[in-house]
Each structure stands twice: as C-alpha cells, then as structure tokens.
CSV table of C-alpha atoms in Angstrom, one decimal:
chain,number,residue,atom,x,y,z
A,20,UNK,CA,52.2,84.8,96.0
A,21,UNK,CA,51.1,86.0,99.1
A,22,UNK,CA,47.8,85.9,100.2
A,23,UNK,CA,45.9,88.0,102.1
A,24,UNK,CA,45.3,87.5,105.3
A,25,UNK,CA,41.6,86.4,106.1
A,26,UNK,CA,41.6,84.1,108.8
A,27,UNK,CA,39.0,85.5,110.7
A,28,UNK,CA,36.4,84.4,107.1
A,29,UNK,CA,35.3,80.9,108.8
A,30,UNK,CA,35.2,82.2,112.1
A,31,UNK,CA,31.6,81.8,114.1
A,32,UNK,CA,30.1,85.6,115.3
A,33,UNK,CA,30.3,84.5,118.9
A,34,UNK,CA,33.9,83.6,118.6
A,35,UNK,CA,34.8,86.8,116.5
A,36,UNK,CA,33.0,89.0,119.4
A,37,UNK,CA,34.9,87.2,122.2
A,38,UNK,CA,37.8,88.2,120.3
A,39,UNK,CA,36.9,91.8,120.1
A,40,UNK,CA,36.2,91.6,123.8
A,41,UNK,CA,40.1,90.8,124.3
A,42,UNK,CA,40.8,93.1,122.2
A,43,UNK,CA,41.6,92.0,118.5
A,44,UNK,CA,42.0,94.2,116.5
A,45,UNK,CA,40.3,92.7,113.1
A,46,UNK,CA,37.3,91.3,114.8
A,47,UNK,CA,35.1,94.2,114.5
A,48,UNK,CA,35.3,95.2,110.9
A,49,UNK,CA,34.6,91.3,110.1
A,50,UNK,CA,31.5,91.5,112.8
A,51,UNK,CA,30.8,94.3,111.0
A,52,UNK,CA,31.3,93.6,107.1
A,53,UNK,CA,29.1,90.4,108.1
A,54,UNK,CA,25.6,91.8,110.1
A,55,UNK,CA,25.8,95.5,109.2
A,56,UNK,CA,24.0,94.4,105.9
A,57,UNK,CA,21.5,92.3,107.5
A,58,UNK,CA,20.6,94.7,110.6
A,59,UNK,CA,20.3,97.7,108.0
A,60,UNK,CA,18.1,95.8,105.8
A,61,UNK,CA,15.7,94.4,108.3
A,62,UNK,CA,15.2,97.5,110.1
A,63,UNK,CA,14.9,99.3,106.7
A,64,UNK,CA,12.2,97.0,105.9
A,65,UNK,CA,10.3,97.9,109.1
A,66,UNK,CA,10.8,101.5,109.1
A,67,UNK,CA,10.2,102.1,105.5
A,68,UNK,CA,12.9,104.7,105.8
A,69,UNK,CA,16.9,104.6,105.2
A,70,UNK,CA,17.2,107.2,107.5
A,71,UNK,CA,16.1,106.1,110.0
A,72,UNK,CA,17.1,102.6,109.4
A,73,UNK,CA,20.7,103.6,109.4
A,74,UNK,CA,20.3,105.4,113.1
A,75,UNK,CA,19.0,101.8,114.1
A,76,UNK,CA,21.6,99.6,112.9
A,77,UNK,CA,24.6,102.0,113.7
A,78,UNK,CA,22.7,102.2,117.7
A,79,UNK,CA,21.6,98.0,117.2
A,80,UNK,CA,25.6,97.8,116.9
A,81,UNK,CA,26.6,99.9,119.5
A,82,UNK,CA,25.2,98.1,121.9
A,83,UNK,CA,26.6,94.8,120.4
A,84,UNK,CA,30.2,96.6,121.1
A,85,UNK,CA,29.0,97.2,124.7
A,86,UNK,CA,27.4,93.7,126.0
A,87,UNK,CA,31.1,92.0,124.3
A,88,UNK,CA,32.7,91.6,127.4
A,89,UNK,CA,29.6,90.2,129.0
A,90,UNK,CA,28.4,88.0,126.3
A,91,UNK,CA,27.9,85.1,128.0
A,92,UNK,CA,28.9,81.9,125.3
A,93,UNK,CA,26.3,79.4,123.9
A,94,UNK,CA,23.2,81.1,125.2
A,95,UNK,CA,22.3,83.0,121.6
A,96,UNK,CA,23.8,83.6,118.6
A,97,UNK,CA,24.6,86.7,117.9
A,98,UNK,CA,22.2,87.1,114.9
A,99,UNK,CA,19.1,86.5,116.6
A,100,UNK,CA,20.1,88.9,119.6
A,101,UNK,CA,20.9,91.8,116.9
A,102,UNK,CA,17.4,91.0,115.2
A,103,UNK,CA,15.7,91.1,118.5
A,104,UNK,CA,17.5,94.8,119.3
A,105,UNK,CA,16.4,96.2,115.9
A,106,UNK,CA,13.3,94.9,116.3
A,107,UNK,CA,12.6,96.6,119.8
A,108,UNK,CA,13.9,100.0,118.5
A,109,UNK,CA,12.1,100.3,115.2
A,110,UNK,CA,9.0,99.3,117.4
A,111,UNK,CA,9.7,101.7,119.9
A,112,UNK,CA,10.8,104.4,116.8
A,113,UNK,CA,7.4,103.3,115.1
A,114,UNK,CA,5.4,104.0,118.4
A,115,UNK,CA,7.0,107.4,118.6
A,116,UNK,CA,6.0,108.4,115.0
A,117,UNK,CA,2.5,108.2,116.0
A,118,UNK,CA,1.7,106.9,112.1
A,119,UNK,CA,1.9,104.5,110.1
A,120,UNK,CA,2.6,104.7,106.6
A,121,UNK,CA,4.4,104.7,103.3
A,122,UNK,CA,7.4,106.6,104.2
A,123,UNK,CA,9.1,106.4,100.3
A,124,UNK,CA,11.8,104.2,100.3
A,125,UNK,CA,13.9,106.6,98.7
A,126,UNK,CA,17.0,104.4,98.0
A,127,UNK,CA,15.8,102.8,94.8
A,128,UNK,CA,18.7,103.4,91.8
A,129,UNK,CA,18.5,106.0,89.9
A,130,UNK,CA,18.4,104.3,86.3
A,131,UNK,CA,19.0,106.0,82.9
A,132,UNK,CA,16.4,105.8,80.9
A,133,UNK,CA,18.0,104.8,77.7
A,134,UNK,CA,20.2,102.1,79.9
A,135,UNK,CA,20.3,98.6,79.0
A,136,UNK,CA,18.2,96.7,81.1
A,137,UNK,CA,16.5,100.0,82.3
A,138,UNK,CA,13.0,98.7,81.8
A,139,UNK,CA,13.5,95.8,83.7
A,140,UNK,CA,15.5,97.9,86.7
A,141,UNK,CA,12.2,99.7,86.5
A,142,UNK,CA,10.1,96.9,86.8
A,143,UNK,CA,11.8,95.7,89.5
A,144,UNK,CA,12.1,99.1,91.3
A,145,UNK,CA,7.9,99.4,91.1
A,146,UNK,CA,7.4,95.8,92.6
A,147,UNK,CA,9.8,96.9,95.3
A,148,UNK,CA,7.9,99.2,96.0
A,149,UNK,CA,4.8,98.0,95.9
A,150,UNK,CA,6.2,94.9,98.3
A,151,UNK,CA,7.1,98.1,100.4
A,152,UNK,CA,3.8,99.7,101.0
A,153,UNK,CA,1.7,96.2,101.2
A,154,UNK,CA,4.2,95.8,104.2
A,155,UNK,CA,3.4,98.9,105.9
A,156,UNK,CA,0.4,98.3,106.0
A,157,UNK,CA,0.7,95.4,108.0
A,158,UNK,CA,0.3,95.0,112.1
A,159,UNK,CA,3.8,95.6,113.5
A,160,UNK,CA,4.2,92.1,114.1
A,161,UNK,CA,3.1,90.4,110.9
A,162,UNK,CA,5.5,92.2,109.4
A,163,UNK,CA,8.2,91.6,111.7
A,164,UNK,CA,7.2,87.9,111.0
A,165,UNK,CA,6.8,87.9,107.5
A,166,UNK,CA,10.5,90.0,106.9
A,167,UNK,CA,12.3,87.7,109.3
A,168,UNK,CA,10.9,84.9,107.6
A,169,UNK,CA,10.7,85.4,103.8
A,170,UNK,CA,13.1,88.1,103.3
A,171,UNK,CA,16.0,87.6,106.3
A,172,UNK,CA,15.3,84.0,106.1
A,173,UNK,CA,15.1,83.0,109.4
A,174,UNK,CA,13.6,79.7,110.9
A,175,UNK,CA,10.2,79.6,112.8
A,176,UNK,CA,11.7,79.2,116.4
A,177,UNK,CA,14.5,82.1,115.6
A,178,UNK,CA,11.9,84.1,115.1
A,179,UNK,CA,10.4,82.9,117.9
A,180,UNK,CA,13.3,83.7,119.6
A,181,UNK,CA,13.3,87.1,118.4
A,182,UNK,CA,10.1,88.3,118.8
A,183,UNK,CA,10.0,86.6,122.2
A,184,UNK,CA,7.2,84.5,121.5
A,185,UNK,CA,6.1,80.9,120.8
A,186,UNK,CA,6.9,79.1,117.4
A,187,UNK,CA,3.0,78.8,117.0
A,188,UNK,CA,2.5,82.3,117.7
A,189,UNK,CA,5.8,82.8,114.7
A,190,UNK,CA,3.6,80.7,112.4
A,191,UNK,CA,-0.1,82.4,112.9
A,192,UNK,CA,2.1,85.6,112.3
A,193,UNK,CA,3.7,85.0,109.2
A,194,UNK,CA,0.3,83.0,107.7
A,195,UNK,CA,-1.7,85.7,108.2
A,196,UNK,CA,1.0,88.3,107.2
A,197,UNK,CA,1.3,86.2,104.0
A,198,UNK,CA,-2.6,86.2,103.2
A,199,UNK,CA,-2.8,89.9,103.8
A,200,UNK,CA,0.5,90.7,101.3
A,201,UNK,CA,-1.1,88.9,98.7
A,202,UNK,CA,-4.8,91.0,98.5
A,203,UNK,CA,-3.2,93.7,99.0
A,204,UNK,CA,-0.7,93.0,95.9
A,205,UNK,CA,-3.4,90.8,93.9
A,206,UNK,CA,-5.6,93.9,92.3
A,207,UNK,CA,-1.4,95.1,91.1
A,208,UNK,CA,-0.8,92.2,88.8
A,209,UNK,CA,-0.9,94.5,85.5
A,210,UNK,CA,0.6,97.4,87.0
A,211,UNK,CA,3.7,95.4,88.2
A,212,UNK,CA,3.9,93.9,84.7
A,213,UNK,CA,3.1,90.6,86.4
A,214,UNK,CA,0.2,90.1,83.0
A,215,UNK,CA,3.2,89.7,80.5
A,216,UNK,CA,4.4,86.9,81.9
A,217,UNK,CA,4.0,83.4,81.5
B,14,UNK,CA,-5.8,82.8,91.6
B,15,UNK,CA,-4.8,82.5,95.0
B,16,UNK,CA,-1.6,80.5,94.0
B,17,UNK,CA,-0.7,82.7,91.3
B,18,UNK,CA,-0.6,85.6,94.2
B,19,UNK,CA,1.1,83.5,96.1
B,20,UNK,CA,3.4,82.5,93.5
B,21,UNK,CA,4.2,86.3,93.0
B,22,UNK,CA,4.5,86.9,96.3
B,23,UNK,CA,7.6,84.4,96.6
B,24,UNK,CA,9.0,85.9,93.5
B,25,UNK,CA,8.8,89.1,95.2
B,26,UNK,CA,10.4,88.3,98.4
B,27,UNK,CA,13.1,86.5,96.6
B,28,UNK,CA,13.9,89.7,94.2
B,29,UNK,CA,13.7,91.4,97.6
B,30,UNK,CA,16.6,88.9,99.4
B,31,UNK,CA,18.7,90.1,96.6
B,32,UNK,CA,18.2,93.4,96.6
B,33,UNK,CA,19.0,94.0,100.1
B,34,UNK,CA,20.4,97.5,100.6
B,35,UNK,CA,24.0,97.9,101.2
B,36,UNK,CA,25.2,99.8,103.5
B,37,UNK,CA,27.0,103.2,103.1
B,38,UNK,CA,31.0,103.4,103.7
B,39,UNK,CA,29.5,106.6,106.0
B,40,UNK,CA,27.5,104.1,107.9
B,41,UNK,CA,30.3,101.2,108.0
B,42,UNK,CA,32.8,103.8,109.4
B,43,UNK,CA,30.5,104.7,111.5
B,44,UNK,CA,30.3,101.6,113.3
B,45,UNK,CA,33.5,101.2,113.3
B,46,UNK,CA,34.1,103.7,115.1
B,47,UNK,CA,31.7,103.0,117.9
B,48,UNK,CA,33.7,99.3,117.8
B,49,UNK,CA,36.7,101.4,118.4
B,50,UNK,CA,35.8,103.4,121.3
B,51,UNK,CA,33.9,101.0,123.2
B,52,UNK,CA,36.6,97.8,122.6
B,53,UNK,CA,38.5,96.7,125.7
B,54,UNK,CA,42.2,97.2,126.1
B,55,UNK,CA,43.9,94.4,125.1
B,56,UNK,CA,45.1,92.4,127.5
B,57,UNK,CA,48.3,91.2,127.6
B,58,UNK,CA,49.0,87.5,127.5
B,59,UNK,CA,49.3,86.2,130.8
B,60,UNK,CA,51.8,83.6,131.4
B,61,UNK,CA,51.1,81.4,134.6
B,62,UNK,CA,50.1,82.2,137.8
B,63,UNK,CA,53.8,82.2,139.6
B,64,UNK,CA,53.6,79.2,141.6
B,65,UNK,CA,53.3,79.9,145.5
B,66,UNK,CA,56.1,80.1,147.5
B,67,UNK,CA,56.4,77.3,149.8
B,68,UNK,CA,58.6,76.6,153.0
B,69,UNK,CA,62.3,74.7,151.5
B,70,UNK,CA,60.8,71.9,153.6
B,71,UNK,CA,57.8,71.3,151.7
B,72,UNK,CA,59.8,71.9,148.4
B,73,UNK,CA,62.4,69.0,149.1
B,74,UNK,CA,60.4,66.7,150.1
B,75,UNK,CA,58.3,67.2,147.1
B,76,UNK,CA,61.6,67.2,145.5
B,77,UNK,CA,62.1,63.3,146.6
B,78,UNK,CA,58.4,62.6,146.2
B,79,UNK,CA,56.6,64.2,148.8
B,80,UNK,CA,53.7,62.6,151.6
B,81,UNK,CA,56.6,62.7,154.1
B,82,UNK,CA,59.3,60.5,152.5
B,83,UNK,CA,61.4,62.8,154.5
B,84,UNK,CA,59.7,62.1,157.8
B,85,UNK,CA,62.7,59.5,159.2
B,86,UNK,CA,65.6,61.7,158.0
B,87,UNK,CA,66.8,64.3,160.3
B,88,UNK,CA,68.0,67.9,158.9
B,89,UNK,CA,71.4,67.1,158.6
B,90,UNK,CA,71.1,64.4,156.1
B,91,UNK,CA,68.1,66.1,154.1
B,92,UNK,CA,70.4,68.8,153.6
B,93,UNK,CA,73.4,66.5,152.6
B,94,UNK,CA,70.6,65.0,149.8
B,95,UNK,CA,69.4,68.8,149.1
B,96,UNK,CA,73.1,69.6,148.4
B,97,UNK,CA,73.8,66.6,146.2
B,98,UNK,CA,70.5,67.0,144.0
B,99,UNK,CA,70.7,71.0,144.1
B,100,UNK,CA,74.0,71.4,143.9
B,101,UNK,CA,74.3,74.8,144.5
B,102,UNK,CA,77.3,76.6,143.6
B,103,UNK,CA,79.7,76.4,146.5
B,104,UNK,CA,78.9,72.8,145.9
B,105,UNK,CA,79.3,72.0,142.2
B,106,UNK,CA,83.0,74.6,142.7
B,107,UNK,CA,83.7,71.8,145.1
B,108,UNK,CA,83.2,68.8,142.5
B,109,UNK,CA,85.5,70.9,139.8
B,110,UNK,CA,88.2,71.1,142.3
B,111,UNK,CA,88.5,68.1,143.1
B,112,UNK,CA,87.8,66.2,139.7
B,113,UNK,CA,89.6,68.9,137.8
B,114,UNK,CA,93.7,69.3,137.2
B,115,UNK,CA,93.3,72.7,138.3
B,116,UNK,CA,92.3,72.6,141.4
B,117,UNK,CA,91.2,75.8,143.2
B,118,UNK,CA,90.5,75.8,147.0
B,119,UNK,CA,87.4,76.8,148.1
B,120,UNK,CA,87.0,77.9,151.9
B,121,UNK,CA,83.5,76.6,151.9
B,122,UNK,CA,83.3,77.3,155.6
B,123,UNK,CA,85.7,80.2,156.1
B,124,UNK,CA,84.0,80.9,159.8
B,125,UNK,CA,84.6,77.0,160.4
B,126,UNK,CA,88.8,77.7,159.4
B,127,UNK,CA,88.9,80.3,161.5
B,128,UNK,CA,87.7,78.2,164.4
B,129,UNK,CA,89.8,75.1,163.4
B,130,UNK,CA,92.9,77.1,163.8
B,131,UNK,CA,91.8,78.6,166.7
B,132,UNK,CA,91.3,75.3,168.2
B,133,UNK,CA,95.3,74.2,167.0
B,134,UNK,CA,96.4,77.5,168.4
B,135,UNK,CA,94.9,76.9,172.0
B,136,UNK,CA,97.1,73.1,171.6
C-alpha cells in the first residue's frame, strides 16, 4: 500500500519556514495546519471575539510569510515570535476599541436540545463562558499571562519571552491573574453546576 | 474554599485546552493564500561555483603536484609531460597508429612537412 506522503510531520517550525523561504511548496500548509489553531485561539481568548480574532491570526501569519526569508535560525522559535505578534495586535486592537468588555463569544455549538449529552454540552458551554468574562475582566496583561500559561501552555520564561518581560514579572502576572479568576468565578459555583459534584 | 476555587479553576482551563476553537476552512485558505503570494521563487538548485579559470601553467603544475615542481623543467619538456598525461587527441590518434594494424598517418605538424620538403627541395 502506498502511503501518503507526510514527511514534512516531524519536521521542526524553523526548518519548515526555511523551507518555504526556498520555496517548497508543502511547507506552508504544514506551518499552517500546525499554529493557525494556536494563534486563533490565543488571540480569541484576548479579544473575546472570533471576528476579530480571525483578522489577527490571518495578519499574525502574514507577517510570518513575510520575515521567512529573513528569519534568522536559532534566535526564537517560531511559536513564541507568533504569540508575541498576536499579542501586540490584540493590544493595539484592544486600545483602539476604547472598552473593555464581554464581547459574546458567539462560537459556542449550537446543541439540540433533546441531543445526547446535550446537558452536559450545555454545562460546558456556560462555564466557558463564564471562564470568558472572568478573563475580560482582567488587566491586559494578567490575562495575557494567565492564557499563555494555563490555557496555551507555555513555560514562565516563553512567556517571558513573549510579553518581553522578566520571568518574575511572568510569575506576579499569572499569580495574580489566577487569584482574581477564582473570586470572580467563586460566587458561580451553583450556577456552573459545580454544587452537584463531588 | 480557596482550593476548591482553585481546583475549578484548573478544571476549567483544562476543559478550555480542549476546546480550543478550530479554525474555519475560510480562514485556513485564507492563509494560504497569503503564504502563496508572499513565498519566494524557488530557486533552482545550484550546482558548484565553476571553478576559476587559471593560466595552463598553474593548471599543470597542479596537475604534477603543484608549489613549483615544475620550476627546473623548461617549456619544452612540461609540454612533452602535458602531452603524455593529457593526451589530447592528435596525441592518443598518434598511439592507435602506431600500436594498431591499421595504421593511419597523421600529419601532426602539416606546416612542419611542408618545411621539411622544402628544405630537401633546396638540396
């Protein structure tokens, strides 16, 4: 049998975007297939709005395609230079909104109500939500901290190499970030159904 | 109670790393797209850099080893060695001729013939 050909799957981003520099012509959609997801749902998680989230990641991208043929090898990975782009333009978007606030995610399914498993997609769709607006109500940066670190998973200095700042700084961030989630989610514990369970 | 928040808090962000939006085939293409325009022309492979071209002096005496092996020889017999490694074709037509049963003359020097019989027709 044949298989596919996928041998750009173990390939490292840098490597893949030195290839698209020289003009591969695979490299791109596997660049793409791989950080697309992550740059869409960080920025999403900042912006509180698909939208707008989408306009960042395609421009975040863009201007991946444009620094390839510069991309100097072994200085950053790839990730954390992405995460650092969509974190400047979702500030920058955020300034230019001029408010802050609970912009409806409005990308949660759409789930019949006589679906199995539609209570619990329900469930889940509320605490979402309510994870959602706790975050927007954060400072820009503790919640730049706090999604890098708990949701994107990042480490404490590639955060600090995103946000430009010292690890310590990273930590304070997210501590603080954390404390603030947690009253502002700790008077929901019935409403998100958190009562019923053990 | 503060652990319990915390506690949901985790669970929360964990349900969250799952439930990380995907991103539209509009969007994908999209991106794609922008890969497209802005990718470099391919280049095409390049072989080596043609080596430069040197004087035939510099290029025999690499030939027998170079750092002026050839420094005591005078032209003449470089040349004869030249001939003998080279062996260009008048040179290796030559060889056949002789060593073969069906020997063809070759005029290596026709100019030289021409003065040759000169020289026997002045006698």
């Amino acid at each position: 049998m044949e298989m596919p050909r996928d041998t750009l799957v173990e390939v490292p981003d840098e490597a893949l975007l030195v290839l698209y520099a020289n003009g591969d012509p695979l490299a791109a959609r596997t660049l793409t297939a791989r950080l697309l997801p992550r740059v869409l749902g960080y920025a999403a998680r900042l912006l509180a709005d698909r939208a707008e989230a989408e306009d960042i990641a395609q421009e975040a991208m863009l201007r991946l395609w444009r620094i390839a043929p510069d991309w100097r090898q072994g200085e950053a990975q790839v990730s954390t230079w992405l995460y650092r782009v969509v974190t400047n333009l979702c500030t920058d978007r955020l300034r230019g909104r001029g408010r802050r606030g609970a912009l409806a995610l409005d990308d949660a399914p759409e789930v019949a109500d006589d679906a199995p498993g539609a209570e619990a997609a329900m469930i889940e769709a509320d605490r979402m939500a309510a994870l959602q607006s706790a975050l927007d109500m954060l400072p820009d940066r503790q919640r730049q901290a706090v999604v890098l670190r708990h949701i994107e998973g990042l480490s404490n200095p590639e955060i600090a190499a995103v946000m430009e700042i010292g690890v310590e700084a990273v930590e304070s961030l997210t501590a603080r970030g954390k404390r603030s989630l947690a009253a502002a989610l700790s008077g929901q514990r019935v409403a998100l159904g958190y009562e019923d369970e053990v | 109670m503060a652990g319990q928040d915390d506690l949901d808090l985790d669970a929360l962000f964990a349900t969250a790393r799952r439930a990380a939006p995907a991103p539209s085939d509009g969007l994908f293409d999209r991106v794609l797209a922008d890969a497209r325009t802005h990718q470099p022309q391919a280049r095409p492979l390049r072989t080596a850099a043609p080596a430069p071209r040197r004087g035939m002096w510099s290029m025999l005496s690499a030939l027998f080893g170079g750092g002026g092996v050839l420094a005591g020889m005078g032209s003449a017999m470089v040349a004869g060695l030249a001939l003998g490694l080279l062996q260009p074709a008048p040179v290796s037509a030559l060889t056949t001729a002789i060593f073969d049963d069906s020997a063809v003359a070759v005029d290596l020097m026709p100019a030289y013939s021409t003065m040759i019989e000169e020289a026997a027709a002045d006698e």
